[in-house]
Short mmCIF file of C-alpha atoms in Angstrom, two decimals:
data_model
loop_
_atom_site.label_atom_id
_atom_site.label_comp_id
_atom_site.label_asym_id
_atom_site.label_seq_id
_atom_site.Cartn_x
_atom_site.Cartn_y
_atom_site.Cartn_z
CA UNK A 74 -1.42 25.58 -1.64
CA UNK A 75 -1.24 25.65 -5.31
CA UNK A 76 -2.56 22.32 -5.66
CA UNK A 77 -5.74 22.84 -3.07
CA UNK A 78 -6.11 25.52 -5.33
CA UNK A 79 -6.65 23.51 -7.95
CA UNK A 80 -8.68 20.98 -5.59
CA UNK A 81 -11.06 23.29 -4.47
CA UNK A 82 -11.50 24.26 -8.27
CA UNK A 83 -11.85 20.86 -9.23
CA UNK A 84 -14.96 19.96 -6.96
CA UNK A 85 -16.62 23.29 -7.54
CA UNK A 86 -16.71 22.25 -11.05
CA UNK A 87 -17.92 18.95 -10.37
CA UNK A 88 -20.62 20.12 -8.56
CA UNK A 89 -21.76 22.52 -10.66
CA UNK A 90 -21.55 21.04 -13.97
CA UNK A 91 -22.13 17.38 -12.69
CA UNK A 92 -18.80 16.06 -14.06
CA UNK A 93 -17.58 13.05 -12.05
CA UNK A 94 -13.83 13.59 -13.58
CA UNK A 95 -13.60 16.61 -12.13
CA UNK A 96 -14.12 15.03 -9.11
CA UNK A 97 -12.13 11.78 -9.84
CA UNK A 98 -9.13 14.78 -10.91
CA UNK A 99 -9.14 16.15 -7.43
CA UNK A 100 -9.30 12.87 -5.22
CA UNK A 101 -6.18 12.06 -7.08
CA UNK A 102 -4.41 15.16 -6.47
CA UNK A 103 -5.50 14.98 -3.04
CA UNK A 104 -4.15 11.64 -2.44
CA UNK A 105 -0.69 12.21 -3.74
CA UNK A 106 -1.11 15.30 -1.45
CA UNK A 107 -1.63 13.02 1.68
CA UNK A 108 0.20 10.56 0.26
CA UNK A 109 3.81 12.74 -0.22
CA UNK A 110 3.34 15.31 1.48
CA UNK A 111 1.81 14.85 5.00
CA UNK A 112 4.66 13.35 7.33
CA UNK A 113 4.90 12.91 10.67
CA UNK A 114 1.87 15.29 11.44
CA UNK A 115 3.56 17.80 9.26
CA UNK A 116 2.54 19.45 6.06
CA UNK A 117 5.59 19.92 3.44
CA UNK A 118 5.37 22.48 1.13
CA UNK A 119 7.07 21.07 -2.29
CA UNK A 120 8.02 17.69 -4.08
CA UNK A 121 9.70 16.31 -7.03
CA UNK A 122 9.60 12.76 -8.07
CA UNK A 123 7.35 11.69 -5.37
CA UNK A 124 10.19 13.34 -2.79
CA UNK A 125 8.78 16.09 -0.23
CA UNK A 126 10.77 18.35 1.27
CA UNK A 127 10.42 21.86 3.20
CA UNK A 128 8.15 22.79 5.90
CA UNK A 129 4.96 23.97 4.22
CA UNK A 130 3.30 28.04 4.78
CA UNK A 131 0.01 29.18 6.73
CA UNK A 132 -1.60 29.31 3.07
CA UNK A 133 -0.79 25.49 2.07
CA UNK A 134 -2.74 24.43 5.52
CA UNK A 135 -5.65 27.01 5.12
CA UNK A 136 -6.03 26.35 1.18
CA UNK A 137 -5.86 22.26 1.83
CA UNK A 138 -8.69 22.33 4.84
CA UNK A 139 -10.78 24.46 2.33
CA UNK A 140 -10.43 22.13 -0.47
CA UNK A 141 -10.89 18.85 1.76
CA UNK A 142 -14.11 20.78 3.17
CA UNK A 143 -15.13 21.46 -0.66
CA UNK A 144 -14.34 18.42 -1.58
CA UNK A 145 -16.58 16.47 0.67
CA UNK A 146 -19.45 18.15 -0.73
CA UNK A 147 -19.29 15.86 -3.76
CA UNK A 148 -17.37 12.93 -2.90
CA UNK A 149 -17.67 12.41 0.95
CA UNK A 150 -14.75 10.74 2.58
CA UNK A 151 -14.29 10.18 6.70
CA UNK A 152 -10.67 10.29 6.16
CA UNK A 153 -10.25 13.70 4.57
CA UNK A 154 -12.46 15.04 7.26
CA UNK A 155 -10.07 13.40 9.92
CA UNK A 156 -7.33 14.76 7.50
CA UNK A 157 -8.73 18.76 7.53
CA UNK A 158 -9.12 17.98 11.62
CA UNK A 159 -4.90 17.18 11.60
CA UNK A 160 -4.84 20.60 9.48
CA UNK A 161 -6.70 22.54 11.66
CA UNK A 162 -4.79 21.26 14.75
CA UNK A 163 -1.30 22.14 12.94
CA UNK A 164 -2.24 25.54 11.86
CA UNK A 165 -3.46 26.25 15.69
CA UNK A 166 -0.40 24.62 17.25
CA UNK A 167 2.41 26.27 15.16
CA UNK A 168 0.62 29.32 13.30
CA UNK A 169 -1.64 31.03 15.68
CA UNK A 170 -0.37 34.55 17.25
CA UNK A 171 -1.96 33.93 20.62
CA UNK A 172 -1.53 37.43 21.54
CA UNK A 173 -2.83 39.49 19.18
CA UNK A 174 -5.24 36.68 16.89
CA UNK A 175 -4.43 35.30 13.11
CA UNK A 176 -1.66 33.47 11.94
CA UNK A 177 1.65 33.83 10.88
CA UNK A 178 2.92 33.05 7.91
CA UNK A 179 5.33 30.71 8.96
CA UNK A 180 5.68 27.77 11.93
CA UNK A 181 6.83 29.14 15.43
CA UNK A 182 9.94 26.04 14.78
CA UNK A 183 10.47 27.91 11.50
CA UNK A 184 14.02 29.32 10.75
CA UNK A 185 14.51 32.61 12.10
CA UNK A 186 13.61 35.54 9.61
CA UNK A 187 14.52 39.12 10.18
CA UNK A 188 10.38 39.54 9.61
CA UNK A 189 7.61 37.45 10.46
CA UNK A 190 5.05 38.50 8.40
CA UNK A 191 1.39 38.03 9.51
CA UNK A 192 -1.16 39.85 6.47
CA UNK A 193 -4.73 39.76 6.25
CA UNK A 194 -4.69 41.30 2.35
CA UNK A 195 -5.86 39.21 -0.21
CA UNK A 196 -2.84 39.36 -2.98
CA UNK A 197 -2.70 37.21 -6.11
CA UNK A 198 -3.90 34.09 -4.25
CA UNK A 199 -6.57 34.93 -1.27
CA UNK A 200 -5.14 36.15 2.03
CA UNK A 201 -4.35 32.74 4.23
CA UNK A 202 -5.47 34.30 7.47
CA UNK A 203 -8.94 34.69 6.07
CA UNK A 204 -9.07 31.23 4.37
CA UNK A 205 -7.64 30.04 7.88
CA UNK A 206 -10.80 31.90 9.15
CA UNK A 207 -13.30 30.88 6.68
CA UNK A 208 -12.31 27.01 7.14
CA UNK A 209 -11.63 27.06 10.51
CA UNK A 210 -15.59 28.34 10.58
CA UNK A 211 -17.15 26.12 8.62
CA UNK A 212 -14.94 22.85 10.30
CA UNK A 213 -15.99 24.47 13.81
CA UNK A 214 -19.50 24.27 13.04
CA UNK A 215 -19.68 21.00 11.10
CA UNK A 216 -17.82 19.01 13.93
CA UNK A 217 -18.78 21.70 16.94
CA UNK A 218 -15.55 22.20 17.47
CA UNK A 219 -15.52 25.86 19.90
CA UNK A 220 -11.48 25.65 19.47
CA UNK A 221 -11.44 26.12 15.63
CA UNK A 222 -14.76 29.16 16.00
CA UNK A 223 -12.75 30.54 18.76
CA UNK A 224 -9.52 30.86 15.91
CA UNK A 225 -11.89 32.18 13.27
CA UNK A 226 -13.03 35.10 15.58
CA UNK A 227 -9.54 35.90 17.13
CA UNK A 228 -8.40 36.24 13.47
CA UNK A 229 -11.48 38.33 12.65
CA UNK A 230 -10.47 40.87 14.98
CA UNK A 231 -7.26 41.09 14.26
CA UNK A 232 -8.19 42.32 10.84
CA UNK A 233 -10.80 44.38 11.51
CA UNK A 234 -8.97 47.44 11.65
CA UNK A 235 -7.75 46.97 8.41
CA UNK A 236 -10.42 45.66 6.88
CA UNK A 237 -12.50 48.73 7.90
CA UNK A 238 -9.87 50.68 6.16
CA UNK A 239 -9.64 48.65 2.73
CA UNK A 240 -12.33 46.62 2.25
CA UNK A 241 -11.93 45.97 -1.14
CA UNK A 242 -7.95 44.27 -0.51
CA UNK A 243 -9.49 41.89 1.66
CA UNK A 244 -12.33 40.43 -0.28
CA UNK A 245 -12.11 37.26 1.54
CA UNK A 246 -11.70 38.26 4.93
CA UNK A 247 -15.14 39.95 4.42
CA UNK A 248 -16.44 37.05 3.04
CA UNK A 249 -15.25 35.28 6.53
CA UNK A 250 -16.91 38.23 8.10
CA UNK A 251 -20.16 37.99 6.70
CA UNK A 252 -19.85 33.59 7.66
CA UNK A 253 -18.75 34.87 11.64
CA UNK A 254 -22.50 36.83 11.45
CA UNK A 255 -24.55 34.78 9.18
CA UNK A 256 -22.94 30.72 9.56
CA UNK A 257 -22.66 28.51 6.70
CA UNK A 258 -25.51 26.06 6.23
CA UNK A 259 -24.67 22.65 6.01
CA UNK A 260 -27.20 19.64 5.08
CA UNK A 261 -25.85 16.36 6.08
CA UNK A 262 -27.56 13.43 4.25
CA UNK A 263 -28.09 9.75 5.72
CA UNK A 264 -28.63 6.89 3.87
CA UNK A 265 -27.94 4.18 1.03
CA UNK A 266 -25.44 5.23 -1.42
CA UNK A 267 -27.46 5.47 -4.52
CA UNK A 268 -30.52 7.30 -2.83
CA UNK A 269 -28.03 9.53 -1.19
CA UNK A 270 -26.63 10.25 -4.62
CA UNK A 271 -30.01 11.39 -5.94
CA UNK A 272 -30.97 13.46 -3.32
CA UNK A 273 -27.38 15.57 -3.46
CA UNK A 274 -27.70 15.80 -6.99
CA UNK A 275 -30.70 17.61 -6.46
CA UNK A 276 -29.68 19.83 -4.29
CA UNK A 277 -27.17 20.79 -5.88
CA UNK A 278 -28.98 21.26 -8.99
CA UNK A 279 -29.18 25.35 -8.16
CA UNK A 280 -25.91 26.47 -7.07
CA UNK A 281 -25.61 27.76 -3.69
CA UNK A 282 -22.36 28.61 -2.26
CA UNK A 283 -23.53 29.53 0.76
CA UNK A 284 -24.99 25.63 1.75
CA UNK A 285 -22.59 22.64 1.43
CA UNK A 286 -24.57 18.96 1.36
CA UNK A 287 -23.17 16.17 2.72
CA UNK A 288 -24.26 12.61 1.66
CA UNK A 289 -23.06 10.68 4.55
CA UNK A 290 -23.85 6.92 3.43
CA UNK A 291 -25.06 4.73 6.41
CA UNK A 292 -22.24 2.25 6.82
CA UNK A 293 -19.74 4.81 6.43
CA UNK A 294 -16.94 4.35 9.37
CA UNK A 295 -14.68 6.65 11.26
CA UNK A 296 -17.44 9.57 11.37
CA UNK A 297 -16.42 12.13 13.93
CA UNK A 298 -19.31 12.58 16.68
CA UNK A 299 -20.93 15.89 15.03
CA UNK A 300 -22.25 13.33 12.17
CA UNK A 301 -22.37 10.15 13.84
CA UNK A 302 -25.19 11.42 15.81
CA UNK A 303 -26.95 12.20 13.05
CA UNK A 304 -28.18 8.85 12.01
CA UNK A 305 -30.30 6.99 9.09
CA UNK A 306 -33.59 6.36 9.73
CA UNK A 307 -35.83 5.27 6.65
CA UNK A 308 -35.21 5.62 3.46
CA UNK A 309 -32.79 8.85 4.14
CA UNK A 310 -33.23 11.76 6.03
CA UNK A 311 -31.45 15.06 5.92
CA UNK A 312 -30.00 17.05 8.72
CA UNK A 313 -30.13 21.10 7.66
CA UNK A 314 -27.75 22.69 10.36
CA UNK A 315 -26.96 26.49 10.34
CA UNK A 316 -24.26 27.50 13.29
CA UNK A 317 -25.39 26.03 16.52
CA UNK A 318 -28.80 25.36 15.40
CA UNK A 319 -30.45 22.41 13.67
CA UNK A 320 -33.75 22.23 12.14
CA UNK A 321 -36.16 18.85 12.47
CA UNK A 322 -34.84 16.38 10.33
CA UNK A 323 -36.51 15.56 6.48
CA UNK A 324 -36.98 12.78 4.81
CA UNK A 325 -39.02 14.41 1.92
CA UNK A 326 -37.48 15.51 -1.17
CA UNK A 327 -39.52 17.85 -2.41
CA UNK A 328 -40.27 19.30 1.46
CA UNK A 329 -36.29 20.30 1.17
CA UNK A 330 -36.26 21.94 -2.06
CA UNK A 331 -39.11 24.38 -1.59
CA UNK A 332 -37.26 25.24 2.10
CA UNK A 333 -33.96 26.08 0.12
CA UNK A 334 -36.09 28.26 -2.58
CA UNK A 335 -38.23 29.57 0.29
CA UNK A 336 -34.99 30.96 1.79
CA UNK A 337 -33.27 32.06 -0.81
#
């Protein structure tokens, strides 16, 4: 969890500031992630010397799908969407309270624990459940995936009651709130590499957490069927998608850029 941590940090910064060894930093990280510590279909939680051992937390899943999903934004990869998709299908497999919504903190194979703690407060790193819910959101949308959205609200409700109460412990929870009523935007780019690399430079040229771009390039393999049916045509063209609903596609520039402004 610590190291998506650092992930998600990683490609922020590399999007912001237009530093490709921030980016370079995280795909490492991320490999030796995938590389030592996914086995089996299972996520372990710690290593030394390459060696991975112990079943890994709620947190580690929801923190890694976050940073793959961040990650993506600036250096797109098939594989570490196929990798958040494994994540995604863990945490609802062996996490998920199916009776009363969220996660647990720990597997249902886990060793039995006088207390199995399931918390929707944020606490010195953000609150799991709601990064569970935030991801699980964003992945549901991108791939239209109704299993992950279905997750994300469960969860939602769960912590409503609390978060009503104490807004202010459960920053990101609200944050996964206001994404349940107001979806993320995503803008998924087609087209050769180094146009593609132009055009999500651009956009990302005013920082906007709220939209994540895509650059998709058009011989890239192993798309899941959300983006392969988006296709090149031209040049490039750019799919803007917000929830459910997508708008006509663009293959201007400068048309794409005064939408963004245009909507704040």
């Amino acid at each position: 969890g610590w190291n998506a941590l650092a992930i998600r940090g990683l490609a922020d910064a590399s999007r912001l500031l237009d530093r490709a060894d921030f980016a370079d930093a995280a795909v490492r990280a991320l490999e030796f992630l995938y590389t030592h510590h996914w086995r089996d279909g299972r996520l372990l939680a710690t290593s030394r010397d390459g060696q991975a051992r112990l079943p890994a937390y709620l947190d580690d899943h929801a923190l890694l799908i976050d940073a793959l999903l961040t990650l993506c934004t600036v250096r797109f990869d098939a594989r570490w969407l196929a990798f958040a998709t494994q994540l995604a299908d863990a945490l609802l497999e062996r996490f998920e309270d199916t009776q009363h919504g969220g996660f647990f903190f720990t597997a249902h194979d886990h060793e039995a624990l006088i207390h199995r703690s399931r918390s929707f407060h944020d606490d010195a790193t953000p609150s799991g459940n709601a990064i569970a819910a935030l991801a699980l959101q964003r992945l549901g949308w991108l791939l239209g995936e109704t299993r992950y959205l279905i997750a994300a609200e469960r969860t939602l409700r769960a912590a409503w009651p609390t978060l009503a109460d104490a807004p202010l412990g459960q920053v990101h929870m609200a944050t996964a709130l206001e994404e349940h009523l107001e979806p993320h935007e995503f803008i998924v780019l087609r087209g050769e590499a180094a146009e593609l690399e132009t055009w999500r430079r651009e956009l990302q040229r005013v920082w906007r957490p709220r939209v994540s771009v895509l650059a998709v390039p058009t011989d890239a393999a192993g798309l899941p069927a959300a983006l392969a049916t988006k296709p090149p045509r031209g040049a490039i063209v750019a799919y803007r998608c917000m929830g459910s609903h997508c708008e006509a596609p663009e293959e201007s520039l400068p048309a794409l850029l005064q939408r963004l402004d245009e909507a704040g």
